[in-house]
PDB file of C-alpha atoms in Angstrom:
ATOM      1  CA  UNK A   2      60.389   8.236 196.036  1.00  0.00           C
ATOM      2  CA  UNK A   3      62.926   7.170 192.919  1.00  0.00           C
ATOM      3  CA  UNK A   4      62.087   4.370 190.564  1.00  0.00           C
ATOM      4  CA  UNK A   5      65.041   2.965 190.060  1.00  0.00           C
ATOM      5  CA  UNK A   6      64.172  -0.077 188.071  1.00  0.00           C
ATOM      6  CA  UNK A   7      60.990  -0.536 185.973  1.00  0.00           C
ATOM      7  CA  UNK A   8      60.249  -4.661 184.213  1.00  0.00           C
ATOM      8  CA  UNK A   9      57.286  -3.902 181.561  1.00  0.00           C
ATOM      9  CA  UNK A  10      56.267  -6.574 179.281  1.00  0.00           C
ATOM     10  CA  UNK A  11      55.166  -6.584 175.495  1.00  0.00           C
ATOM     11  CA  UNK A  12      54.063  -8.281 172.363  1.00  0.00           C
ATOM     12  CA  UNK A  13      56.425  -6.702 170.284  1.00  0.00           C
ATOM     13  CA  UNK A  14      59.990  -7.111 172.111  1.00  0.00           C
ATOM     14  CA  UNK A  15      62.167  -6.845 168.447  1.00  0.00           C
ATOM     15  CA  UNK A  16      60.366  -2.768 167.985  1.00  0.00           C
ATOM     16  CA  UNK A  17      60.968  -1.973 171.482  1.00  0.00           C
ATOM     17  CA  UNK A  18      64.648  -2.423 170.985  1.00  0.00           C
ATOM     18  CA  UNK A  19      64.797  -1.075 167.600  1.00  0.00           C
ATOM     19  CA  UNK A  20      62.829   2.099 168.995  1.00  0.00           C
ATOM     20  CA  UNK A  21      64.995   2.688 172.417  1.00  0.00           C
ATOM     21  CA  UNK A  22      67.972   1.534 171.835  1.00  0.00           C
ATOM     22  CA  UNK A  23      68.559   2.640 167.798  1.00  0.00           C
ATOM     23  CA  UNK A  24      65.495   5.558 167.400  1.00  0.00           C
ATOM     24  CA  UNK A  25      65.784   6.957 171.129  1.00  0.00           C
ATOM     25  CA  UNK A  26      69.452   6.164 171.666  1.00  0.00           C
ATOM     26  CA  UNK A  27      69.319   5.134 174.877  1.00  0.00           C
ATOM     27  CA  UNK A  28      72.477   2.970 176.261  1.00  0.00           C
ATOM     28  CA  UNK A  29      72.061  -0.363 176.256  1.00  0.00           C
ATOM     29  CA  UNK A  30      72.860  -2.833 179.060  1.00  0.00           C
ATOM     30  CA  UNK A  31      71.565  -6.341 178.611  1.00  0.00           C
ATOM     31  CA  UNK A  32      69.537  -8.101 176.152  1.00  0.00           C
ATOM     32  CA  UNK A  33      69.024 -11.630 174.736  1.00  0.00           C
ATOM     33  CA  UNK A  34      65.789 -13.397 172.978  1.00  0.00           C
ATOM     34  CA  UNK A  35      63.681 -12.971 176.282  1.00  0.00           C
ATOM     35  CA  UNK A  36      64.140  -9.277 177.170  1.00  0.00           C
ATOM     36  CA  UNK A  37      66.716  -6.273 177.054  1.00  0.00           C
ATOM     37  CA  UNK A  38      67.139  -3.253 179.467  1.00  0.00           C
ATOM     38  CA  UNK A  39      68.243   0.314 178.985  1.00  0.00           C
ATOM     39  CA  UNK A  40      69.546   2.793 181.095  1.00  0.00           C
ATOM     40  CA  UNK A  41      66.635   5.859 181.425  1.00  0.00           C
ATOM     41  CA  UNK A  42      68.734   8.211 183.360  1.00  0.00           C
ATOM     42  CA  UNK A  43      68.623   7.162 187.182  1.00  0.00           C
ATOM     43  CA  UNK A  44      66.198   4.292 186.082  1.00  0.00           C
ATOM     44  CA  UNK A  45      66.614   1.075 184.262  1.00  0.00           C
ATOM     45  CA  UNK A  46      64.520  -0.093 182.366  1.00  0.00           C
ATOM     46  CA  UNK A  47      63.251  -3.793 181.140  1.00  0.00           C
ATOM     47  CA  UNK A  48      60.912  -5.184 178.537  1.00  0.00           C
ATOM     48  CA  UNK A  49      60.254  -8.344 178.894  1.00  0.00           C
ATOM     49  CA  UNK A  50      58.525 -10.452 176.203  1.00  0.00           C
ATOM     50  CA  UNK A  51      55.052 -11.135 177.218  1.00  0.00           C
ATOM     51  CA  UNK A  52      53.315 -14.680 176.828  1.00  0.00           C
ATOM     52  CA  UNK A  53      50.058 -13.896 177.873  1.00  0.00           C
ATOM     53  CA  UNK A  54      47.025 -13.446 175.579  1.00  0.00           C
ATOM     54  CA  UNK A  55      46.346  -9.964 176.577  1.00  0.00           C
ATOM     55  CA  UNK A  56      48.234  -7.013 175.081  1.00  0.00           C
ATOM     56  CA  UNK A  57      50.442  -5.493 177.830  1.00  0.00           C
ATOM     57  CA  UNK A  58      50.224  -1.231 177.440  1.00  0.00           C
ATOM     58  CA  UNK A  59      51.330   1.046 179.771  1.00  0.00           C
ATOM     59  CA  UNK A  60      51.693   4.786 180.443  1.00  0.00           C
ATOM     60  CA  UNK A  61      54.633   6.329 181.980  1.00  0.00           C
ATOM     61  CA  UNK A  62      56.975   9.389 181.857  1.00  0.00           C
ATOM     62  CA  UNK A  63      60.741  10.547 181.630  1.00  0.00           C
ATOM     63  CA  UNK A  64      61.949  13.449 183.453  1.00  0.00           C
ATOM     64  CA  UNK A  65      63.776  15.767 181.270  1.00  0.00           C
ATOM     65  CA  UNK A  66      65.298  18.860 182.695  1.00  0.00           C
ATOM     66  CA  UNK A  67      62.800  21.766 182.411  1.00  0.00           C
ATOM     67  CA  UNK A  68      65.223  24.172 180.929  1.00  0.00           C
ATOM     68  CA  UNK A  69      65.543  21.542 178.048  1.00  0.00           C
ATOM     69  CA  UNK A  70      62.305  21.195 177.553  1.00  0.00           C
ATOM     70  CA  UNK A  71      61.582  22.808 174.478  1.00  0.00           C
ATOM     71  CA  UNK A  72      64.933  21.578 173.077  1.00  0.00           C
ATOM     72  CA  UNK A  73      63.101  18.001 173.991  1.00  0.00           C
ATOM     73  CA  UNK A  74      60.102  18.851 171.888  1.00  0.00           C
ATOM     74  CA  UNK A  75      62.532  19.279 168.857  1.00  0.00           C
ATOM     75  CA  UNK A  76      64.097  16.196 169.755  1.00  0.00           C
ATOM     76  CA  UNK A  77      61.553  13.957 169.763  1.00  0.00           C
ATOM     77  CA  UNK A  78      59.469  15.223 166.932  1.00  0.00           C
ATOM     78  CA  UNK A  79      62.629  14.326 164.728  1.00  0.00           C
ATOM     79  CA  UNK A  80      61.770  10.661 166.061  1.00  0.00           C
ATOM     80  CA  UNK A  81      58.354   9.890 166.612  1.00  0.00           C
ATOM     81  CA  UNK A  82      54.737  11.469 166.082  1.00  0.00           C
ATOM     82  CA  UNK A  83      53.220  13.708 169.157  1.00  0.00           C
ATOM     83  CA  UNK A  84      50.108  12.599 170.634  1.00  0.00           C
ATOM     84  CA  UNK A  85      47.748  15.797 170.024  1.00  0.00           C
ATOM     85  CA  UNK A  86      44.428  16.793 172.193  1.00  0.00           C
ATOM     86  CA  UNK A  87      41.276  17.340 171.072  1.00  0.00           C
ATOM     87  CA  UNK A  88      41.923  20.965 171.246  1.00  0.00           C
ATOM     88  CA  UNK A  89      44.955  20.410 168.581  1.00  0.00           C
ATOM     89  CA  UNK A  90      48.049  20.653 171.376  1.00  0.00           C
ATOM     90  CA  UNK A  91      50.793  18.817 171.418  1.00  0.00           C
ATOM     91  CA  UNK A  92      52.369  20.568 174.442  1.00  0.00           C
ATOM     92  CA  UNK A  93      50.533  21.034 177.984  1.00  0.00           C
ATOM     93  CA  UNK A  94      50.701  22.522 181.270  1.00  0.00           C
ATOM     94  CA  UNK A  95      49.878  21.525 184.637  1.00  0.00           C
ATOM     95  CA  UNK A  96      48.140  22.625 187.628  1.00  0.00           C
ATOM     96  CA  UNK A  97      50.287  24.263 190.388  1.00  0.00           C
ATOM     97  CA  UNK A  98      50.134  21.158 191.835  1.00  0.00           C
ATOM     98  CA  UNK A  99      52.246  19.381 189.194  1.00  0.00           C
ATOM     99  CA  UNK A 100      54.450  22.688 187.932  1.00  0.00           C
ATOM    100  CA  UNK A 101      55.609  21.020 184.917  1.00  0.00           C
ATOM    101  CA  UNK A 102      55.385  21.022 181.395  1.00  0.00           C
ATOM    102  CA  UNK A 103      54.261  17.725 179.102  1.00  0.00           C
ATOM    103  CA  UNK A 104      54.231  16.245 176.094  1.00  0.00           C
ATOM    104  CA  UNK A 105      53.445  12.769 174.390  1.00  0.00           C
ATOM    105  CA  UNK A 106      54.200  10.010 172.350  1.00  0.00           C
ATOM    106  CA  UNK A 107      53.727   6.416 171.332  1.00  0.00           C
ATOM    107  CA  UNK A 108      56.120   3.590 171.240  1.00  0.00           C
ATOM    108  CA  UNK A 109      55.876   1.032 168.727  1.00  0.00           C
ATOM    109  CA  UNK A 110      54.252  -1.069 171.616  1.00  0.00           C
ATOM    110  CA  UNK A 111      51.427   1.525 171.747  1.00  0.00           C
ATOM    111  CA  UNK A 112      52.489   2.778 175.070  1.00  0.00           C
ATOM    112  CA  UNK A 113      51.498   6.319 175.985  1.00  0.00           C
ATOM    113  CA  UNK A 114      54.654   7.788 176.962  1.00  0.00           C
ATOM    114  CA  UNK A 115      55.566  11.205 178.181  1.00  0.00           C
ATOM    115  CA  UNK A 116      58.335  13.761 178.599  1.00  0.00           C
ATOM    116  CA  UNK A 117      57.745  16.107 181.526  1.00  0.00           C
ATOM    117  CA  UNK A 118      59.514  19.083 182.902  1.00  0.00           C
ATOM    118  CA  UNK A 119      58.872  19.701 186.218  1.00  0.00           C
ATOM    119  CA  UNK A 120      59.760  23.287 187.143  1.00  0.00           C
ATOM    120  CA  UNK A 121      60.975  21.886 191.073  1.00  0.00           C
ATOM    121  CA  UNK A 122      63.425  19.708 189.715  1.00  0.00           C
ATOM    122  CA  UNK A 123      65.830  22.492 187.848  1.00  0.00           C
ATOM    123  CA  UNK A 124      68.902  21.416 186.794  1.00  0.00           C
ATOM    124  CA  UNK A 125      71.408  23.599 185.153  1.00  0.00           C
ATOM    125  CA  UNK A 126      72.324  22.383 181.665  1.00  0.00           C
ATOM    126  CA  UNK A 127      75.275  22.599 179.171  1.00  0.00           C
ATOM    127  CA  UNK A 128      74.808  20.667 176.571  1.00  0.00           C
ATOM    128  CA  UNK A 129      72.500  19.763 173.633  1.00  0.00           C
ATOM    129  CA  UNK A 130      69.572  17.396 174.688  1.00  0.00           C
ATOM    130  CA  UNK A 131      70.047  13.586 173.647  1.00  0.00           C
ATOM    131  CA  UNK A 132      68.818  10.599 175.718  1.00  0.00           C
ATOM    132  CA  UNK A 133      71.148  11.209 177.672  1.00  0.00           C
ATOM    133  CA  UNK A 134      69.767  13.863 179.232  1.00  0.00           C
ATOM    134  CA  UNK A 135      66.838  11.743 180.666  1.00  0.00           C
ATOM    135  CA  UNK A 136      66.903  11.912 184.067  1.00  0.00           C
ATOM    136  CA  UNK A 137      64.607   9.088 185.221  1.00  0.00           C
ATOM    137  CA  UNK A 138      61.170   7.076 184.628  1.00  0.00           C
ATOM    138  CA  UNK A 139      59.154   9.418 186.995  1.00  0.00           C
ATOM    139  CA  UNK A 140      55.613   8.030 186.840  1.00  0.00           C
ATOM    140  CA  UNK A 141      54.337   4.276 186.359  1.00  0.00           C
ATOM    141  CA  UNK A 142      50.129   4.245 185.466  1.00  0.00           C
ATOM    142  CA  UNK A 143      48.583   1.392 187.744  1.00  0.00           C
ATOM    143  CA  UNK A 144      45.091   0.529 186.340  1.00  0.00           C
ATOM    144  CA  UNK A 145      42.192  -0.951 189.032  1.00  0.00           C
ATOM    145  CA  UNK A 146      39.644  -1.844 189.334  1.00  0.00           C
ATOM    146  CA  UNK A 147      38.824   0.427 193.088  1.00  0.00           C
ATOM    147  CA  UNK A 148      41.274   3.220 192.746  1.00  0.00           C
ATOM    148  CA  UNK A 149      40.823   4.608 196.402  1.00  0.00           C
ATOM    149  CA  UNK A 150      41.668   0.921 197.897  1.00  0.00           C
ATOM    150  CA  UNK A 151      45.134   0.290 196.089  1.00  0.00           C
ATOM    151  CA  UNK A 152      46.021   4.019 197.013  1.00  0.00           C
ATOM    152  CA  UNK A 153      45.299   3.619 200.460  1.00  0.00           C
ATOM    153  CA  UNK A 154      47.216   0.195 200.512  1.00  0.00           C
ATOM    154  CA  UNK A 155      50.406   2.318 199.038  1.00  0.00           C
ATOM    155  CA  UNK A 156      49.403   5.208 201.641  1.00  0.00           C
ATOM    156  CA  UNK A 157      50.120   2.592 204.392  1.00  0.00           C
ATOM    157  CA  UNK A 158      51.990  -0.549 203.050  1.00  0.00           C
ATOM    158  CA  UNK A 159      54.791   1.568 201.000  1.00  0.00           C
ATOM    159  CA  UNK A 160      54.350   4.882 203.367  1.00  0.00           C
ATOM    160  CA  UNK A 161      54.007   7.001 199.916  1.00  0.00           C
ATOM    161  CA  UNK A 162      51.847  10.137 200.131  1.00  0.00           C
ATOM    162  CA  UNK A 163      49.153  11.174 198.341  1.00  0.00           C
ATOM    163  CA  UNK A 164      50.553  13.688 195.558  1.00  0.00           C
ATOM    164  CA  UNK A 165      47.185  14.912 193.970  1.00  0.00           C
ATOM    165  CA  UNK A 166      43.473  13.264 193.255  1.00  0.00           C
ATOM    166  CA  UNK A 167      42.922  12.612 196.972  1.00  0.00           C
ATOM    167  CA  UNK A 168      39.521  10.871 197.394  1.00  0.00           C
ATOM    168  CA  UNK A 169      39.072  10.198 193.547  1.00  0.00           C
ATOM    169  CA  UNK A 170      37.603   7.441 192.209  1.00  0.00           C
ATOM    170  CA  UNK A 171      39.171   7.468 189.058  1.00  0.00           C
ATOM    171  CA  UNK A 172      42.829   8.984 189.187  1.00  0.00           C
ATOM    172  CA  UNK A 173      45.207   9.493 191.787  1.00  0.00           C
ATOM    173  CA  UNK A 174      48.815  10.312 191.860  1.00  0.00           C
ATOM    174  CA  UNK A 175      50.945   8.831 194.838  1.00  0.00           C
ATOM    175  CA  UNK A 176      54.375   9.610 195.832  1.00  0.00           C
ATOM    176  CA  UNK A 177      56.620  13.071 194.530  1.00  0.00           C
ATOM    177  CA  UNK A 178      58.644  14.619 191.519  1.00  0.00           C
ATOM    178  CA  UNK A 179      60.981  12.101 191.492  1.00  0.00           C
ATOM    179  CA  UNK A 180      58.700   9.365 191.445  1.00  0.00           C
ATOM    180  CA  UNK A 181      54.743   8.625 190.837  1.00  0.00           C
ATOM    181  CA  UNK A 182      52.249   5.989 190.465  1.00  0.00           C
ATOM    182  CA  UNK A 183      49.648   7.053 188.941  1.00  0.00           C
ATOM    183  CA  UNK A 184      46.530   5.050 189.822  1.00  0.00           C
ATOM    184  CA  UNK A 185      43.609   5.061 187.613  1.00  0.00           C
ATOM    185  CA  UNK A 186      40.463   3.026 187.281  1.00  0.00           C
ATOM    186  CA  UNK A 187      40.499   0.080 184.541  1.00  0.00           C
ATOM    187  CA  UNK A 188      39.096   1.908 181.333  1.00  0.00           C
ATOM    188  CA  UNK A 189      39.724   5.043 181.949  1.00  0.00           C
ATOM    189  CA  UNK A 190      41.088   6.947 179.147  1.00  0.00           C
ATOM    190  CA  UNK A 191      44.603   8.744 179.560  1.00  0.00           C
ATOM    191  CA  UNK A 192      45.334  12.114 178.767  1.00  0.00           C
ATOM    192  CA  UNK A 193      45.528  13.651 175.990  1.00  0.00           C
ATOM    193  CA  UNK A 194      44.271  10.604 173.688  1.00  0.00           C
ATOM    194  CA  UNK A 195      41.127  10.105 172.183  1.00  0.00           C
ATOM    195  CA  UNK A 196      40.522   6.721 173.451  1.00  0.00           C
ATOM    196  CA  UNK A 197      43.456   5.210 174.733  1.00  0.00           C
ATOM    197  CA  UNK A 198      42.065   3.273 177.810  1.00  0.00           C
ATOM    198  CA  UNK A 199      43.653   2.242 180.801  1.00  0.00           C
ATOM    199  CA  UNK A 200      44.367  -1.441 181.353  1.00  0.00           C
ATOM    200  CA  UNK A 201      45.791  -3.761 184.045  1.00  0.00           C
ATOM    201  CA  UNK A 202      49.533  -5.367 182.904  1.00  0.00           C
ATOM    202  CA  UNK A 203      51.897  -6.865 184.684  1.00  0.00           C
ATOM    203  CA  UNK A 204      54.327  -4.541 186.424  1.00  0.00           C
ATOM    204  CA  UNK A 205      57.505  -4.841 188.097  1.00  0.00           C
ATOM    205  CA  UNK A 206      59.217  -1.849 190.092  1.00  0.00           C
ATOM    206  CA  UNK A 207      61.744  -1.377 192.423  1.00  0.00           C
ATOM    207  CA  UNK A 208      62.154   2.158 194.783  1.00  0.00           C
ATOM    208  CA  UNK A 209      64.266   4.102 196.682  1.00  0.00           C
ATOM    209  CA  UNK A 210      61.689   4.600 199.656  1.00  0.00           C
ATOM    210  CA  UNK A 211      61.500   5.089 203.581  1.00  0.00           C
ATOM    211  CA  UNK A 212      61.727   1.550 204.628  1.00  0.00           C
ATOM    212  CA  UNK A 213      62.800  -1.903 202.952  1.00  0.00           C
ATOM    213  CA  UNK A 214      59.443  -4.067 202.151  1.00  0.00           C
ATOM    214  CA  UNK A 215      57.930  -5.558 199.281  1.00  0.00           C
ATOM    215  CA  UNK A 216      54.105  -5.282 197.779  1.00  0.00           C
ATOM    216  CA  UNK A 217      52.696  -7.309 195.514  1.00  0.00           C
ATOM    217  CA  UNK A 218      48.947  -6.585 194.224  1.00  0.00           C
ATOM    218  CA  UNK A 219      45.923  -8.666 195.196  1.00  0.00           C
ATOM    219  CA  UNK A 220      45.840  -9.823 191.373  1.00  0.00           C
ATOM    220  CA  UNK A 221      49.665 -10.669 191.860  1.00  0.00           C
ATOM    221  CA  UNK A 222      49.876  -8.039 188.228  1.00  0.00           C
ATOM    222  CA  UNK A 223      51.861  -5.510 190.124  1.00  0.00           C
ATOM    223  CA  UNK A 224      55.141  -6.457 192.440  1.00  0.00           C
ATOM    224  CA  UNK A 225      57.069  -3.708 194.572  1.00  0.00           C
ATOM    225  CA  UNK A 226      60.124  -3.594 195.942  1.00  0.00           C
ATOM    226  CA  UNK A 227      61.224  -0.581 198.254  1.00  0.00           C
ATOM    227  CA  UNK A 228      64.626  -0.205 199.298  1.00  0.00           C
ATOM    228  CA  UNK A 229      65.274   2.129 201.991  1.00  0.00           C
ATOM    229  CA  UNK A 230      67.669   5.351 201.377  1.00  0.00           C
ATOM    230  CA  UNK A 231      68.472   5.512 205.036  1.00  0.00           C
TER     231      UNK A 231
END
């Protein structure tokens, strides 16, 4: 799975463009008073401005190239705070299952948004590391309220497989390295933060996947749309 174009919205459209496009660099393709998007390596990416009462906040991560990951770290402490753990760290490993390296950050939306290396996806590299050596938006968090239902409804409806948490009740990761949702329930607090808690926002993504269709969440908060790469 590839996300090839990710619609978030926020409170606080004016920062968002100030951070990505001036702070982070990244190239900018459209904008006007309602929304702008940026190109995020093999993803483009949207933030709209939001009119509802809640507070849209989301959590999702960039692939960098895991032999630039450390060069990463350097880059993006020159631009923005790193979300430590408990334990103090600012940089993290995961299981076998993942094979990747992480870090985190906020956006001035209060996002929780992530850099990760995955080991699988090496990519030889010959240049310094800019924004421009983001390769896509890899994961999207989807918050619920019955974490086992909405992965089973991607299991069938979007053929994506289950990439790790099988069975759990309150996080599971569906699809591959190039491209995850990660489900969660409502609440739950994402790693590494303190207290960050997952909510429901509106989401809009489309997907290089196995078979053209479209989803669209019981709430109507998150809309799919899967083009095939056959």
């Amino acid at each position: 799975m590839q996300i090839t174009h990710l619609t978030l919205q926020t409170h606080s459209l004016q920062a968002q463009y100030d951070f990505y496009v001036d702070t982070f660099g990244m190239q900018l393709l459209t904008a006007d008073t309602a929304q702008f998007t940026v190109q995020a390596g093999a993803t483009t990416l949207t933030f709209a401005e939001s009119h509802g009462a809640a507070t849209p906040n989301y959590h999702f991560a960039f692939n960098v190239p895991p032999a630039q990951f450390d060069d990463a770290i350097l880059w993006i402490t020159g631009r923005v705070p790193l979300v430590a753990h408990d334990t103090g760290d600012t940089q993290f490993s995961g299981s076998p299952v993942w094979d990747a390296r992480m870090t985190y950050f906020y956006d001035p939306a209060g996002n929780i948004v992530e850099f990760i290396g995955r080991n699988r996806l090496h990519r030889e590299v010959n240049t310094s590391f800019s924004s421009n050596s983001v390769m896509a938006i890899s994961e999207i968090g989807l918050a619920t309220t019955n974490v086992q239902l909405l992965v089973e409804t991607l299991n069938r409806e979007l053929t994506l497989p289950t990439f790790d948490g099988a069975g759990s009740d309150t996080f599971t990761a569906a699809g591959d390295d190039h491209g995850l949702f990660i489900v969660v329930h409502e609440g739950r607090t994402w790693f590494p933060t303190r207290g960050h808690q997952a909510v429901i926002s509106p989401m809009q993504a489309r997907i290089i996947g196995n078979r053209d269709t479209q989803f669209t969440s019981e709430d109507g908060q998150y809309q799919i749309d899967v083009v095939s790469s056959r």
